[in-house]
Amino acid sequence: MNRSAVRDFQAPGVSVQRGEVLVPVQVGDPARGPLPCPAAPLIAGSLLRKGWRCTLGSVPRLDEPGSDLGGAALDLATLYLATCPQRDGSTAALAAATAPGDRMAAAAASSVIEEWAAVIGTRRLLITASPWCGGAGRALDAARSTVADYGGRGPRVCIYGELAAPPEAAADLAARGAVVIDSLAGLDRGDVVIFPAHGVPPAVRATAIERGLTVVDATCPLVAQAQDQASRIAERGDDLVLIGRAATRTAAAITGHAGGRASVVETAAGAATLQVTDARRVSYLLQPGGQVETATAAVSSLRSRFPAARGPHPDGFCYAPSDRALGIRSMAAGTDLMLVLGDADSADVRHLSGLARDGGARVQVLGAVTELAAAMLTGVSVIGVAESTSATAGLASQVTAALSGLGPLSVIHRQVSSQVTEAAAPAAPAAG
Ligand code: SF4
C-alpha cells in the first residue's frame, strides 16, 4: 500500500511546551491541503501510556526542515509525520509535534509515529448490532417521555429496579430527577412509578394502585406475555417451572403470577431434582432475556421426568439474546481480532468475550479508544467490534473513526435477527 515513511518537518505557528507532545487532528500540507488525522486518539493513547503529557490541536502548516524562515527555524516545533491513503482516495496523516530542542519528547513522538505507521494497512471492520434490545429501548423511551412530562413538576418520578439502558442515558434520567427504587414505601398518591422492561411481580403492581401512584408500565411485551401465561398455568392448577435464572427481576416478575406454585430451574441437573405437586400437572416457560439454546438441556431433562409437561409456543420466545450471541460467535470466526467495548469488570463484557473466544477469536477489551495499542494490530486485517452494555456512548464510532486513520477501512455492520412469521399457505392446485 502507498504509505509514507516517517519524516520530520518544521511546524511554524505551533506552540508546544517542553515535556509535552502536541498530537494534531489536522495538518496543513502546502501541496495537498489540510490532511485529517483520524488516528490522533491512538497516538495520544500511546504517548500517555509512556508517561507523556499530550494535547490535541491543529498544525496549520508544515515546512521542509531548514526552510528559510528568516532565521526563525531554530525556534520552530518539530513535526513527525507519516501518511496513508484513505478508502476514498484521499490522504490521512499520523503526526506528533514537539517543542524546539526537546530531544526526549522528540524521541518519544517519532517512535510512537513509527509504531503506528508500521501497522498502516487495508482493513475490514465488522460491527455487531447495538447491545440494547427492542424491549430495553422501548422502556428507555417511556422513561424519557415520563421524565419530560413530570420531572421537576411536583410528583416524584421513580423507576422500580434498574432500567436496562446505556450508562449515559441512565445518568441523564437521574440528573432529570428520576430515582431508582426497590420499594414503593415512602411514595405518595400522585407520584409516578415506571415499571421497566423486566416487569414487576403482581404484588408490586397492586400496591402501586392501592397507593394511588401513577403507573407507567414499560414491561417488555414478551415478559408481559410470559406473565399472562404464568397466570393461566396457575388458573388451570399446574405447577409452573420457569427455565431461567432465579436471581433476576424478570424471574420474580413472572413467577409471582403463578399463585405460589412456581420453581425456577437453570440447568438439566436442576430439572432432574425438581419437586412438584403433581407430576401430571406441570407446565413450563422459558424466561425471556435468556438464550433459547441454553434452555434446551433443562427442557429435555424436565420433559423426560414429566412427559405430560406442557410448554410454551415458540412464537412467544424472546430471540434477542440468542441472535446477539449467534452474531458475535459467527463474526468472531471470521476475524483476526475481536474488540469488546466496555468495562472489563462488567458481566456483559465477560459474556461477550467468552462468546468471541468460543468463535475462535483473539479478544481485546477496550474501555476507551486510547487503550488500543499498535501492537494489537500487527498482522490484523479483519477486526470485529462488539459493543457491550457497559460501553460509553459513541465508543464504537470513535474506534471506527480512529482505525480509519490507519489506511483504507471497509466498515460492515452485521446483525442476526430472528423473525416469527406466518407459514405461507400451500398454493392451490391448478384447476382442470
Ligand atoms: S424479553 Fe427480550 S426483548 Fe424483552 S427486554 Fe428482555 S431481552 Fe429485551
CSV table of N, CA and C and ligand atoms in Angstrom, one decimal, residues 133-136 197-198 220-223 250 288-290 318-321, ligand 1:
chain,number,residue,atom,x,y,z
A,133,CYS,N,-31.7,-4.3,23.2
A,133,CYS,CA,-32.8,-5.0,22.5
A,133,CYS,C,-34.0,-4.0,22.4
A,134,GLY,N,-35.0,-4.4,21.6
A,134,GLY,CA,-36.1,-3.6,21.4
A,134,GLY,C,-36.9,-3.3,22.7
A,135,GLY,N,-37.0,-4.3,23.5
A,135,GLY,CA,-37.7,-4.1,24.8
A,135,GLY,C,-37.1,-3.1,25.7
A,136,ALA,N,-35.7,-3.1,25.8
A,136,ALA,CA,-35.0,-2.1,26.6
A,136,ALA,C,-35.1,-0.7,26.0
A,197,ALA,N,-38.5,-2.8,31.6
A,197,ALA,CA,-38.8,-3.9,30.7
A,197,ALA,C,-38.9,-5.2,31.4
A,198,HIS,N,-38.1,-5.4,32.5
A,198,HIS,CA,-38.1,-6.7,33.2
A,198,HIS,C,-39.4,-7.0,33.9
A,220,CYS,N,-41.6,-5.2,29.0
A,220,CYS,CA,-41.5,-5.7,27.6
A,220,CYS,C,-42.7,-6.6,27.2
A,221,PRO,N,-43.2,-6.4,26.1
A,221,PRO,CA,-44.4,-7.3,25.7
A,221,PRO,C,-44.1,-8.8,25.8
A,222,LEU,N,-42.8,-9.2,25.6
A,222,LEU,CA,-42.5,-10.6,25.7
A,222,LEU,C,-42.6,-11.1,27.2
A,223,VAL,N,-42.2,-10.2,28.1
A,223,VAL,CA,-42.3,-10.5,29.5
A,223,VAL,C,-43.7,-10.5,30.0
A,250,THR,N,-36.7,-10.4,36.3
A,250,THR,CA,-37.7,-11.0,35.3
A,250,THR,C,-38.3,-12.3,35.9
A,288,PRO,N,-37.9,-15.0,29.3
A,288,PRO,CA,-37.4,-14.1,28.3
A,288,PRO,C,-36.1,-13.4,28.7
A,289,GLY,N,-35.3,-13.1,27.8
A,289,GLY,CA,-34.0,-12.4,28.2
A,289,GLY,C,-32.8,-13.4,28.2
A,290,GLY,N,-33.1,-14.7,28.2
A,290,GLY,CA,-32.0,-15.7,28.2
A,290,GLY,C,-31.9,-16.3,26.8
A,318,CYS,N,-38.3,-15.0,23.3
A,318,CYS,CA,-37.5,-13.8,23.1
A,318,CYS,C,-36.2,-14.3,22.4
A,319,TYR,N,-36.0,-13.9,21.2
A,319,TYR,CA,-34.8,-14.4,20.5
A,319,TYR,C,-33.7,-13.4,20.5
A,320,ALA,N,-33.8,-12.2,21.2
A,320,ALA,CA,-32.8,-11.2,21.1
A,320,ALA,C,-31.5,-11.7,21.7
A,321,PRO,N,-31.4,-12.3,22.8
A,321,PRO,CA,-30.1,-12.8,23.3
A,321,PRO,C,-29.5,-13.8,22.4
B,1,SF4,S1,-37.6,-10.1,26.9
B,1,SF4,FE1,-36.2,-10.0,25.2
B,1,SF4,S2,-36.8,-8.2,24.0
B,1,SF4,FE2,-37.8,-8.0,26.0
B,1,SF4,S3,-36.5,-6.8,27.3
B,1,SF4,FE3,-35.9,-8.9,27.7
B,1,SF4,S4,-34.2,-9.4,26.2
B,1,SF4,FE4,-35.3,-7.5,25.5
